[in-house]
Amino acid sequence: QKEVEQNSGPLSVPEGAIASLNCTYSDRGSQSFFWYRQYSGKSPELIMSIYSNGDKEDGRFTAQLNKASQYVSLLIRDSQPSDSATYLCAVNIASGNQFYFGTGTSLTVIP
Amino acid sequence: GAVVSQHPSRVICKSGTSVKIECRSLDFQATTMFWYRQFPKQSLMLMATSNEGSKATYEQGVEKDKFLINHASLTLSTLTVTSAHPEDSSFYICSALSLAGANYEQYFGPGTRLTVT
């Protein structure tokens, strides 16, 4: 079983809609959770980090963490074509230097 | 957020030569840096974990004698691809751990696109 699992997509949403990206992880000792955005041909960019259960909002982005169910999600409100990218979920176990990445979900926002 | 730079951004070399890629943390000190490789339309693949002042830890299947990693200071790690071959052509990305409160966050450099002819 992979440490971090994501639906590879592709996920398509119309412009202005809410895009919902989901991620599950296997290690209950996981402490830190991250969402990265990677445009084609570019390196990943950290867009959200979340450390405790509940929601964390930053502009149009909301990260949701549920440690009991071992999932973390990213909501993108008012999706824009510029949000079209691959979104990577990452988990840090035991606040050390072990990070596990999902394979990414490809998002396309249709104008 | 923390800033990580890489140099060069793009390099073309002949088969059999060596190429060095530098990764720098610009506004923070990083005791740990990572090196990844990514082929087109594929996932990130962790190659090695680089710790300042000690030997790098390589992932299974990555040849440590071919991919030499040096992390001599808290702001610089280098990856040298020795005796490069066309199959080594890829997008190489470094990242560095930055301490944010009690948690570590990982920031990526912009990547180096290597083409071996």
PDB file of N, CA, C and O in Angstrom, chain A residues 14-90:
ATOM      1  N   PRO A  14     -15.558  23.496 -14.735  1.00  0.00           N
ATOM      2  CA  PRO A  14     -15.744  24.745 -15.484  1.00  0.00           C
ATOM      3  C   PRO A  14     -15.220  25.927 -14.673  1.00  0.00           C
ATOM      4  O   PRO A  14     -15.164  25.890 -13.434  1.00  0.00           O
ATOM      5  N   GLU A  15     -14.829  26.949 -15.373  1.00  0.00           N
ATOM      6  CA  GLU A  15     -14.363  28.169 -14.720  1.00  0.00           C
ATOM      7  C   GLU A  15     -15.414  28.685 -13.748  1.00  0.00           C
ATOM      8  O   GLU A  15     -16.605  28.724 -14.070  1.00  0.00           O
ATOM      9  N   GLY A  16     -14.979  29.073 -12.546  1.00  0.00           N
ATOM     10  CA  GLY A  16     -15.886  29.588 -11.534  1.00  0.00           C
ATOM     11  C   GLY A  16     -16.407  28.533 -10.581  1.00  0.00           C
ATOM     12  O   GLY A  16     -16.968  28.866  -9.524  1.00  0.00           O
ATOM     13  N   ALA A  17     -16.220  27.276 -10.912  1.00  0.00           N
ATOM     14  CA  ALA A  17     -16.711  26.190 -10.056  1.00  0.00           C
ATOM     15  C   ALA A  17     -15.715  25.899  -8.928  1.00  0.00           C
ATOM     16  O   ALA A  17     -14.619  26.466  -8.874  1.00  0.00           O
ATOM     17  N   ILE A  18     -16.121  25.006  -8.037  1.00  0.00           N
ATOM     18  CA  ILE A  18     -15.229  24.552  -6.970  1.00  0.00           C
ATOM     19  C   ILE A  18     -14.563  23.253  -7.408  1.00  0.00           C
ATOM     20  O   ILE A  18     -15.228  22.310  -7.819  1.00  0.00           O
ATOM     21  N   ALA A  19     -13.253  23.234  -7.315  1.00  0.00           N
ATOM     22  CA  ALA A  19     -12.500  22.007  -7.601  1.00  0.00           C
ATOM     23  C   ALA A  19     -12.158  21.354  -6.266  1.00  0.00           C
ATOM     24  O   ALA A  19     -11.700  22.020  -5.340  1.00  0.00           O
ATOM     25  N   SER A  20     -12.413  20.050  -6.183  1.00  0.00           N
ATOM     26  CA  SER A  20     -12.158  19.317  -4.949  1.00  0.00           C
ATOM     27  C   SER A  20     -11.147  18.206  -5.218  1.00  0.00           C
ATOM     28  O   SER A  20     -11.371  17.333  -6.042  1.00  0.00           O
ATOM     29  N   LEU A  21     -10.038  18.289  -4.510  1.00  0.00           N
ATOM     30  CA  LEU A  21      -8.955  17.320  -4.684  1.00  0.00           C
ATOM     31  C   LEU A  21      -8.774  16.551  -3.373  1.00  0.00           C
ATOM     32  O   LEU A  21      -8.753  17.153  -2.299  1.00  0.00           O
ATOM     33  N   ASN A  22      -8.634  15.252  -3.474  1.00  0.00           N
ATOM     34  CA  ASN A  22      -8.580  14.425  -2.282  1.00  0.00           C
ATOM     35  C   ASN A  22      -7.309  13.592  -2.207  1.00  0.00           C
ATOM     36  O   ASN A  22      -6.718  13.242  -3.228  1.00  0.00           O
ATOM     37  N   CYS A  23      -6.960  13.250  -0.980  1.00  0.00           N
ATOM     38  CA  CYS A  23      -5.721  12.523  -0.732  1.00  0.00           C
ATOM     39  C   CYS A  23      -5.914  11.691   0.529  1.00  0.00           C
ATOM     40  O   CYS A  23      -6.487  12.185   1.514  1.00  0.00           O
ATOM     41  N   THR A  24      -5.464  10.447   0.498  1.00  0.00           N
ATOM     42  CA  THR A  24      -5.492   9.627   1.706  1.00  0.00           C
ATOM     43  C   THR A  24      -4.068   9.179   2.021  1.00  0.00           C
ATOM     44  O   THR A  24      -3.224   9.085   1.129  1.00  0.00           O
ATOM     45  N   TYR A  25      -3.819   8.927   3.295  1.00  0.00           N
ATOM     46  CA  TYR A  25      -2.488   8.498   3.696  1.00  0.00           C
ATOM     47  C   TYR A  25      -2.601   7.313   4.644  1.00  0.00           C
ATOM     48  O   TYR A  25      -3.625   7.109   5.288  1.00  0.00           O
ATOM     49  N   SER A  26      -1.539   6.538   4.732  1.00  0.00           N
ATOM     50  CA  SER A  26      -1.633   5.280   5.454  1.00  0.00           C
ATOM     51  C   SER A  26      -1.043   5.323   6.868  1.00  0.00           C
ATOM     52  O   SER A  26      -1.458   4.545   7.734  1.00  0.00           O
ATOM     53  N   ASP A  27      -0.092   6.238   7.109  1.00  0.00           N
ATOM     54  CA  ASP A  27       0.598   6.218   8.398  1.00  0.00           C
ATOM     55  C   ASP A  27      -0.091   7.153   9.396  1.00  0.00           C
ATOM     56  O   ASP A  27      -0.116   8.364   9.210  1.00  0.00           O
ATOM     57  N   ARG A  28      -0.619   6.564  10.461  1.00  0.00           N
ATOM     58  CA  ARG A  28      -1.323   7.370  11.459  1.00  0.00           C
ATOM     59  C   ARG A  28      -0.388   8.297  12.228  1.00  0.00           C
ATOM     60  O   ARG A  28      -0.839   9.201  12.923  1.00  0.00           O
ATOM     61  N   GLY A  29       0.914   8.060  12.101  1.00  0.00           N
ATOM     62  CA  GLY A  29       1.883   8.929  12.744  1.00  0.00           C
ATOM     63  C   GLY A  29       2.186  10.193  11.954  1.00  0.00           C
ATOM     64  O   GLY A  29       2.992  11.019  12.376  1.00  0.00           O
ATOM     65  N   SER A  30       1.554  10.351  10.817  1.00  0.00           N
ATOM     66  CA  SER A  30       1.780  11.530   9.977  1.00  0.00           C
ATOM     67  C   SER A  30       1.387  12.785  10.731  1.00  0.00           C
ATOM     68  O   SER A  30       0.353  12.829  11.400  1.00  0.00           O
ATOM     69  N   GLN A  31       2.229  13.817  10.598  1.00  0.00           N
ATOM     70  CA  GLN A  31       2.003  15.012  11.407  1.00  0.00           C
ATOM     71  C   GLN A  31       1.764  16.276  10.597  1.00  0.00           C
ATOM     72  O   GLN A  31       1.115  17.191  11.068  1.00  0.00           O
ATOM     73  N   SER A  32       2.331  16.316   9.397  1.00  0.00           N
ATOM     74  CA  SER A  32       2.235  17.540   8.603  1.00  0.00           C
ATOM     75  C   SER A  32       1.775  17.169   7.204  1.00  0.00           C
ATOM     76  O   SER A  32       2.177  16.140   6.666  1.00  0.00           O
ATOM     77  N   PHE A  33       0.966  18.052   6.631  1.00  0.00           N
ATOM     78  CA  PHE A  33       0.316  17.735   5.353  1.00  0.00           C
ATOM     79  C   PHE A  33       0.415  18.940   4.441  1.00  0.00           C
ATOM     80  O   PHE A  33       0.254  20.081   4.889  1.00  0.00           O
ATOM     81  N   PHE A  34       0.685  18.671   3.174  1.00  0.00           N
ATOM     82  CA  PHE A  34       0.985  19.761   2.255  1.00  0.00           C
ATOM     83  C   PHE A  34       0.310  19.539   0.914  1.00  0.00           C
ATOM     84  O   PHE A  34       0.117  18.408   0.472  1.00  0.00           O
ATOM     85  N   TRP A  35      -0.003  20.650   0.275  1.00  0.00           N
ATOM     86  CA  TRP A  35      -0.453  20.619  -1.113  1.00  0.00           C
ATOM     87  C   TRP A  35       0.513  21.446  -1.950  1.00  0.00           C
ATOM     88  O   TRP A  35       0.834  22.589  -1.592  1.00  0.00           O
ATOM     89  N   TYR A  36       0.958  20.850  -3.050  1.00  0.00           N
ATOM     90  CA  TYR A  36       1.824  21.523  -3.986  1.00  0.00           C
ATOM     91  C   TYR A  36       1.104  21.618  -5.330  1.00  0.00           C
ATOM     92  O   TYR A  36       0.344  20.739  -5.708  1.00  0.00           O
ATOM     93  N   ARG A  37       1.407  22.670  -6.055  1.00  0.00           N
ATOM     94  CA  ARG A  37       0.911  22.847  -7.410  1.00  0.00           C
ATOM     95  C   ARG A  37       2.104  22.753  -8.351  1.00  0.00           C
ATOM     96  O   ARG A  37       3.145  23.381  -8.118  1.00  0.00           O
ATOM     97  N   GLN A  38       1.955  21.978  -9.415  1.00  0.00           N
ATOM     98  CA  GLN A  38       3.029  21.844 -10.387  1.00  0.00           C
ATOM     99  C   GLN A  38       2.487  22.086 -11.781  1.00  0.00           C
ATOM    100  O   GLN A  38       1.686  21.291 -12.294  1.00  0.00           O
ATOM    101  N   TYR A  39       2.919  23.186 -12.368  1.00  0.00           N
ATOM    102  CA  TYR A  39       2.569  23.456 -13.757  1.00  0.00           C
ATOM    103  C   TYR A  39       3.457  22.601 -14.659  1.00  0.00           C
ATOM    104  O   TYR A  39       4.568  22.219 -14.281  1.00  0.00           O
ATOM    105  N   SER A  40       2.961  22.319 -15.843  1.00  0.00           N
ATOM    106  CA  SER A  40       3.697  21.487 -16.793  1.00  0.00           C
ATOM    107  C   SER A  40       5.078  22.071 -17.080  1.00  0.00           C
ATOM    108  O   SER A  40       5.207  23.252 -17.418  1.00  0.00           O
ATOM    109  N   GLY A  41       6.107  21.283 -16.899  1.00  0.00           N
ATOM    110  CA  GLY A  41       7.464  21.727 -17.188  1.00  0.00           C
ATOM    111  C   GLY A  41       8.113  22.536 -16.079  1.00  0.00           C
ATOM    112  O   GLY A  41       9.244  23.004 -16.237  1.00  0.00           O
ATOM    113  N   LYS A  42       7.402  22.703 -14.976  1.00  0.00           N
ATOM    114  CA  LYS A  42       7.933  23.475 -13.848  1.00  0.00           C
ATOM    115  C   LYS A  42       8.075  22.589 -12.615  1.00  0.00           C
ATOM    116  O   LYS A  42       7.606  21.459 -12.587  1.00  0.00           O
ATOM    117  N   SER A  43       8.714  23.135 -11.589  1.00  0.00           N
ATOM    118  CA  SER A  43       8.867  22.383 -10.342  1.00  0.00           C
ATOM    119  C   SER A  43       7.667  22.635  -9.433  1.00  0.00           C
ATOM    120  O   SER A  43       6.917  23.593  -9.625  1.00  0.00           O
ATOM    121  N   PRO A  44       7.459  21.781  -8.436  1.00  0.00           N
ATOM    122  CA  PRO A  44       6.318  21.976  -7.527  1.00  0.00           C
ATOM    123  C   PRO A  44       6.460  23.234  -6.680  1.00  0.00           C
ATOM    124  O   PRO A  44       7.562  23.610  -6.281  1.00  0.00           O
ATOM    125  N   GLU A  45       5.322  23.828  -6.386  1.00  0.00           N
ATOM    126  CA  GLU A  45       5.265  25.033  -5.570  1.00  0.00           C
ATOM    127  C   GLU A  45       4.340  24.759  -4.384  1.00  0.00           C
ATOM    128  O   GLU A  45       3.202  24.317  -4.565  1.00  0.00           O
ATOM    129  N   LEU A  46       4.820  25.035  -3.178  1.00  0.00           N
ATOM    130  CA  LEU A  46       4.000  24.828  -1.984  1.00  0.00           C
ATOM    131  C   LEU A  46       2.888  25.867  -1.924  1.00  0.00           C
ATOM    132  O   LEU A  46       3.151  27.062  -1.963  1.00  0.00           O
ATOM    133  N   ILE A  47       1.640  25.386  -1.845  1.00  0.00           N
ATOM    134  CA  ILE A  47       0.526  26.329  -1.782  1.00  0.00           C
ATOM    135  C   ILE A  47      -0.227  26.267  -0.462  1.00  0.00           C
ATOM    136  O   ILE A  47      -0.840  27.256  -0.063  1.00  0.00           O
ATOM    137  N   MET A  48      -0.196  25.129   0.209  1.00  0.00           N
ATOM    138  CA  MET A  48      -0.905  25.025   1.492  1.00  0.00           C
ATOM    139  C   MET A  48      -0.195  24.025   2.386  1.00  0.00           C
ATOM    140  O   MET A  48       0.278  22.990   1.924  1.00  0.00           O
ATOM    141  N   SER A  49      -0.165  24.318   3.657  1.00  0.00           N
ATOM    142  CA  SER A  49       0.284  23.366   4.659  1.00  0.00           C
ATOM    143  C   SER A  49      -0.767  23.330   5.766  1.00  0.00           C
ATOM    144  O   SER A  49      -1.395  24.353   6.055  1.00  0.00           O
ATOM    145  N   ILE A  50      -0.976  22.170   6.346  1.00  0.00           N
ATOM    146  CA  ILE A  50      -1.960  22.042   7.418  1.00  0.00           C
ATOM    147  C   ILE A  50      -1.460  21.018   8.416  1.00  0.00           C
ATOM    148  O   ILE A  50      -0.900  19.981   8.035  1.00  0.00           O
ATOM    149  N   TYR A  51      -1.627  21.325   9.705  1.00  0.00           N
ATOM    150  CA  TYR A  51      -1.034  20.497  10.736  1.00  0.00           C
ATOM    151  C   TYR A  51      -2.055  19.952  11.739  1.00  0.00           C
ATOM    152  O   TYR A  51      -1.751  19.022  12.480  1.00  0.00           O
ATOM    153  N   SER A  52      -3.249  20.551  11.782  1.00  0.00           N
ATOM    154  CA  SER A  52      -4.238  20.082  12.761  1.00  0.00           C
ATOM    155  C   SER A  52      -5.573  19.858  12.074  1.00  0.00           C
ATOM    156  O   SER A  52      -5.843  20.395  10.994  1.00  0.00           O
ATOM    157  N   ASN A  53      -6.391  19.052  12.704  1.00  0.00           N
ATOM    158  CA  ASN A  53      -7.700  18.734  12.139  1.00  0.00           C
ATOM    159  C   ASN A  53      -8.523  19.985  11.882  1.00  0.00           C
ATOM    160  O   ASN A  53      -8.445  20.961  12.619  1.00  0.00           O
ATOM    161  N   GLY A  54      -9.296  19.927  10.801  1.00  0.00           N
ATOM    162  CA  GLY A  54     -10.177  21.038  10.496  1.00  0.00           C
ATOM    163  C   GLY A  54      -9.822  21.664   9.170  1.00  0.00           C
ATOM    164  O   GLY A  54      -9.203  21.036   8.317  1.00  0.00           O
ATOM    165  N   ASP A  55     -10.265  22.894   9.014  1.00  0.00           N
ATOM    166  CA  ASP A  55     -10.075  23.625   7.763  1.00  0.00           C
ATOM    167  C   ASP A  55      -9.039  24.728   7.935  1.00  0.00           C
ATOM    168  O   ASP A  55      -8.938  25.341   8.998  1.00  0.00           O
ATOM    169  N   LYS A  56      -8.317  24.980   6.852  1.00  0.00           N
ATOM    170  CA  LYS A  56      -7.398  26.113   6.808  1.00  0.00           C
ATOM    171  C   LYS A  56      -7.607  26.810   5.482  1.00  0.00           C
ATOM    172  O   LYS A  56      -7.512  26.177   4.436  1.00  0.00           O
ATOM    173  N   GLU A  57      -7.912  28.096   5.554  1.00  0.00           N
ATOM    174  CA  GLU A  57      -8.245  28.838   4.343  1.00  0.00           C
ATOM    175  C   GLU A  57      -7.144  29.831   4.009  1.00  0.00           C
ATOM    176  O   GLU A  57      -6.571  30.482   4.890  1.00  0.00           O
ATOM    177  N   ASP A  58      -6.869  29.943   2.717  1.00  0.00           N
ATOM    178  CA  ASP A  58      -5.904  30.938   2.240  1.00  0.00           C
ATOM    179  C   ASP A  58      -6.386  31.396   0.870  1.00  0.00           C
ATOM    180  O   ASP A  58      -6.180  30.699  -0.129  1.00  0.00           O
ATOM    181  N   GLY A  59      -7.041  32.551   0.858  1.00  0.00           N
ATOM    182  CA  GLY A  59      -7.585  33.050  -0.399  1.00  0.00           C
ATOM    183  C   GLY A  59      -8.642  32.102  -0.948  1.00  0.00           C
ATOM    184  O   GLY A  59      -9.587  31.748  -0.245  1.00  0.00           O
ATOM    185  N   ARG A  60      -8.462  31.679  -2.179  1.00  0.00           N
ATOM    186  CA  ARG A  60      -9.440  30.766  -2.799  1.00  0.00           C
ATOM    187  C   ARG A  60      -9.216  29.306  -2.419  1.00  0.00           C
ATOM    188  O   ARG A  60      -9.983  28.433  -2.805  1.00  0.00           O
ATOM    189  N   PHE A  61      -8.148  29.043  -1.682  1.00  0.00           N
ATOM    190  CA  PHE A  61      -7.790  27.666  -1.327  1.00  0.00           C
ATOM    191  C   PHE A  61      -8.208  27.348   0.111  1.00  0.00           C
ATOM    192  O   PHE A  61      -8.019  28.158   1.011  1.00  0.00           O
ATOM    193  N   THR A  62      -8.768  26.155   0.285  1.00  0.00           N
ATOM    194  CA  THR A  62      -9.062  25.654   1.622  1.00  0.00           C
ATOM    195  C   THR A  62      -8.538  24.230   1.722  1.00  0.00           C
ATOM    196  O   THR A  62      -8.892  23.383   0.902  1.00  0.00           O
ATOM    197  N   ALA A  63      -7.684  23.996   2.707  1.00  0.00           N
ATOM    198  CA  ALA A  63      -7.226  22.636   2.991  1.00  0.00           C
ATOM    199  C   ALA A  63      -8.049  22.095   4.145  1.00  0.00           C
ATOM    200  O   ALA A  63      -8.363  22.818   5.093  1.00  0.00           O
ATOM    201  N   GLN A  64      -8.408  20.825   4.047  1.00  0.00           N
ATOM    202  CA  GLN A  64      -9.188  20.171   5.095  1.00  0.00           C
ATOM    203  C   GLN A  64      -8.447  18.911   5.525  1.00  0.00           C
ATOM    204  O   GLN A  64      -8.021  18.128   4.691  1.00  0.00           O
ATOM    205  N   LEU A  65      -8.316  18.745   6.832  1.00  0.00           N
ATOM    206  CA  LEU A  65      -7.617  17.590   7.370  1.00  0.00           C
ATOM    207  C   LEU A  65      -8.513  16.831   8.335  1.00  0.00           C
ATOM    208  O   LEU A  65      -9.120  17.419   9.226  1.00  0.00           O
ATOM    209  N   ASN A  66      -8.573  15.521   8.150  1.00  0.00           N
ATOM    210  CA  ASN A  66      -9.312  14.644   9.052  1.00  0.00           C
ATOM    211  C   ASN A  66      -8.389  13.485   9.404  1.00  0.00           C
ATOM    212  O   ASN A  66      -8.251  12.521   8.639  1.00  0.00           O
ATOM    213  N   LYS A  67      -7.732  13.583  10.542  1.00  0.00           N
ATOM    214  CA  LYS A  67      -6.750  12.565  10.921  1.00  0.00           C
ATOM    215  C   LYS A  67      -7.408  11.232  11.275  1.00  0.00           C
ATOM    216  O   LYS A  67      -6.826  10.178  11.045  1.00  0.00           O
ATOM    217  N   ALA A  68      -8.628  11.278  11.803  1.00  0.00           N
ATOM    218  CA  ALA A  68      -9.309  10.028  12.152  1.00  0.00           C
ATOM    219  C   ALA A  68      -9.576   9.187  10.906  1.00  0.00           C
ATOM    220  O   ALA A  68      -9.434   7.959  10.914  1.00  0.00           O
ATOM    221  N   SER A  69      -9.929   9.864   9.821  1.00  0.00           N
ATOM    222  CA  SER A  69     -10.211   9.167   8.560  1.00  0.00           C
ATOM    223  C   SER A  69      -8.997   9.125   7.641  1.00  0.00           C
ATOM    224  O   SER A  69      -9.049   8.534   6.561  1.00  0.00           O
ATOM    225  N   GLN A  70      -7.932   9.760   8.056  1.00  0.00           N
ATOM    226  CA  GLN A  70      -6.668   9.761   7.311  1.00  0.00           C
ATOM    227  C   GLN A  70      -6.836  10.306   5.909  1.00  0.00           C
ATOM    228  O   GLN A  70      -6.394   9.686   4.927  1.00  0.00           O
ATOM    229  N   TYR A  71      -7.475  11.445   5.812  1.00  0.00           N
ATOM    230  CA  TYR A  71      -7.531  12.084   4.511  1.00  0.00           C
ATOM    231  C   TYR A  71      -7.319  13.591   4.649  1.00  0.00           C
ATOM    232  O   TYR A  71      -7.581  14.201   5.687  1.00  0.00           O
ATOM    233  N   VAL A  72      -6.847  14.132   3.573  1.00  0.00           N
ATOM    234  CA  VAL A  72      -6.657  15.576   3.471  1.00  0.00           C
ATOM    235  C   VAL A  72      -7.142  16.003   2.088  1.00  0.00           C
ATOM    236  O   VAL A  72      -6.951  15.274   1.110  1.00  0.00           O
ATOM    237  N   SER A  73      -7.829  17.117   2.049  1.00  0.00           N
ATOM    238  CA  SER A  73      -8.380  17.567   0.777  1.00  0.00           C
ATOM    239  C   SER A  73      -8.020  19.026   0.526  1.00  0.00           C
ATOM    240  O   SER A  73      -7.633  19.756   1.440  1.00  0.00           O
ATOM    241  N   LEU A  74      -8.147  19.408  -0.716  1.00  0.00           N
ATOM    242  CA  LEU A  74      -7.913  20.794  -1.129  1.00  0.00           C
ATOM    243  C   LEU A  74      -9.098  21.241  -1.959  1.00  0.00           C
ATOM    244  O   LEU A  74      -9.445  20.577  -2.935  1.00  0.00           O
ATOM    245  N   LEU A  75      -9.714  22.340  -1.538  1.00  0.00           N
ATOM    246  CA  LEU A  75     -10.804  22.930  -2.301  1.00  0.00           C
ATOM    247  C   LEU A  75     -10.300  24.210  -2.938  1.00  0.00           C
ATOM    248  O   LEU A  75      -9.646  25.026  -2.273  1.00  0.00           O
ATOM    249  N   ILE A  76     -10.601  24.365  -4.207  1.00  0.00           N
ATOM    250  CA  ILE A  76     -10.259  25.595  -4.906  1.00  0.00           C
ATOM    251  C   ILE A  76     -11.568  26.235  -5.329  1.00  0.00           C
ATOM    252  O   ILE A  76     -12.300  25.690  -6.173  1.00  0.00           O
ATOM    253  N   ARG A  77     -11.866  27.380  -4.733  1.00  0.00           N
ATOM    254  CA  ARG A  77     -13.109  28.085  -5.069  1.00  0.00           C
ATOM    255  C   ARG A  77     -12.883  28.988  -6.262  1.00  0.00           C
ATOM    256  O   ARG A  77     -11.754  29.432  -6.524  1.00  0.00           O
ATOM    257  N   ASP A  78     -13.977  29.268  -6.989  1.00  0.00           N
ATOM    258  CA  ASP A  78     -13.906  30.180  -8.141  1.00  0.00           C
ATOM    259  C   ASP A  78     -12.720  29.789  -9.034  1.00  0.00           C
ATOM    260  O   ASP A  78     -11.838  30.611  -9.324  1.00  0.00           O
ATOM    261  N   SER A  79     -12.696  28.544  -9.442  1.00  0.00           N
ATOM    262  CA  SER A  79     -11.574  28.027 -10.220  1.00  0.00           C
ATOM    263  C   SER A  79     -11.327  28.868 -11.467  1.00  0.00           C
ATOM    264  O   SER A  79     -12.269  29.296 -12.146  1.00  0.00           O
ATOM    265  N   GLN A  80     -10.049  29.071 -11.764  1.00  0.00           N
ATOM    266  CA  GLN A  80      -9.627  29.850 -12.919  1.00  0.00           C
ATOM    267  C   GLN A  80      -8.809  28.962 -13.856  1.00  0.00           C
ATOM    268  O   GLN A  80      -8.169  28.009 -13.404  1.00  0.00           O
ATOM    269  N   PRO A  81      -8.787  29.292 -15.128  1.00  0.00           N
ATOM    270  CA  PRO A  81      -7.951  28.508 -16.061  1.00  0.00           C
ATOM    271  C   PRO A  81      -6.492  28.437 -15.600  1.00  0.00           C
ATOM    272  O   PRO A  81      -5.821  27.427 -15.837  1.00  0.00           O
ATOM    273  N   SER A  82      -6.034  29.471 -14.908  1.00  0.00           N
ATOM    274  CA  SER A  82      -4.652  29.466 -14.415  1.00  0.00           C
ATOM    275  C   SER A  82      -4.429  28.458 -13.286  1.00  0.00           C
ATOM    276  O   SER A  82      -3.285  28.202 -12.891  1.00  0.00           O
ATOM    277  N   ASP A  83      -5.510  27.891 -12.765  1.00  0.00           N
ATOM    278  CA  ASP A  83      -5.374  26.836 -11.748  1.00  0.00           C
ATOM    279  C   ASP A  83      -5.105  25.475 -12.382  1.00  0.00           C
ATOM    280  O   ASP A  83      -4.828  24.503 -11.669  1.00  0.00           O
ATOM    281  N   SER A  84      -5.190  25.402 -13.690  1.00  0.00           N
ATOM    282  CA  SER A  84      -4.935  24.140 -14.382  1.00  0.00           C
ATOM    283  C   SER A  84      -3.488  23.718 -14.150  1.00  0.00           C
ATOM    284  O   SER A  84      -2.550  24.418 -14.534  1.00  0.00           O
ATOM    285  N   ALA A  85      -3.311  22.587 -13.517  1.00  0.00           N
ATOM    286  CA  ALA A  85      -1.992  22.106 -13.111  1.00  0.00           C
ATOM    287  C   ALA A  85      -2.164  20.726 -12.495  1.00  0.00           C
ATOM    288  O   ALA A  85      -3.279  20.216 -12.372  1.00  0.00           O
ATOM    289  N   THR A  86      -1.050  20.150 -12.103  1.00  0.00           N
ATOM    290  CA  THR A  86      -1.084  18.915 -11.312  1.00  0.00           C
ATOM    291  C   THR A  86      -0.894  19.288  -9.854  1.00  0.00           C
ATOM    292  O   THR A  86       0.006  20.065  -9.514  1.00  0.00           O
ATOM    293  N   TYR A  87      -1.747  18.734  -9.001  1.00  0.00           N
ATOM    294  CA  TYR A  87      -1.689  19.040  -7.573  1.00  0.00           C
ATOM    295  C   TYR A  87      -1.177  17.816  -6.824  1.00  0.00           C
ATOM    296  O   TYR A  87      -1.727  16.721  -6.940  1.00  0.00           O
ATOM    297  N   LEU A  88      -0.104  18.034  -6.076  1.00  0.00           N
ATOM    298  CA  LEU A  88       0.541  16.960  -5.347  1.00  0.00           C
ATOM    299  C   LEU A  88       0.230  17.075  -3.860  1.00  0.00           C
ATOM    300  O   LEU A  88       0.352  18.153  -3.270  1.00  0.00           O
ATOM    301  N   CYS A  89      -0.161  15.974  -3.286  1.00  0.00           N
ATOM    302  CA  CYS A  89      -0.368  15.888  -1.841  1.00  0.00           C
ATOM    303  C   CYS A  89       0.906  15.301  -1.228  1.00  0.00           C
ATOM    304  O   CYS A  89       1.495  14.370  -1.792  1.00  0.00           O
ATOM    305  N   ALA A  90       1.351  15.856  -0.107  1.00  0.00           N
ATOM    306  CA  ALA A  90       2.553  15.352   0.550  1.00  0.00           C
ATOM    307  C   ALA A  90       2.317  15.247   2.049  1.00  0.00           C
ATOM    308  O   ALA A  90       1.580  16.048   2.636  1.00  0.00           O
TER     309      ALA A  90
END
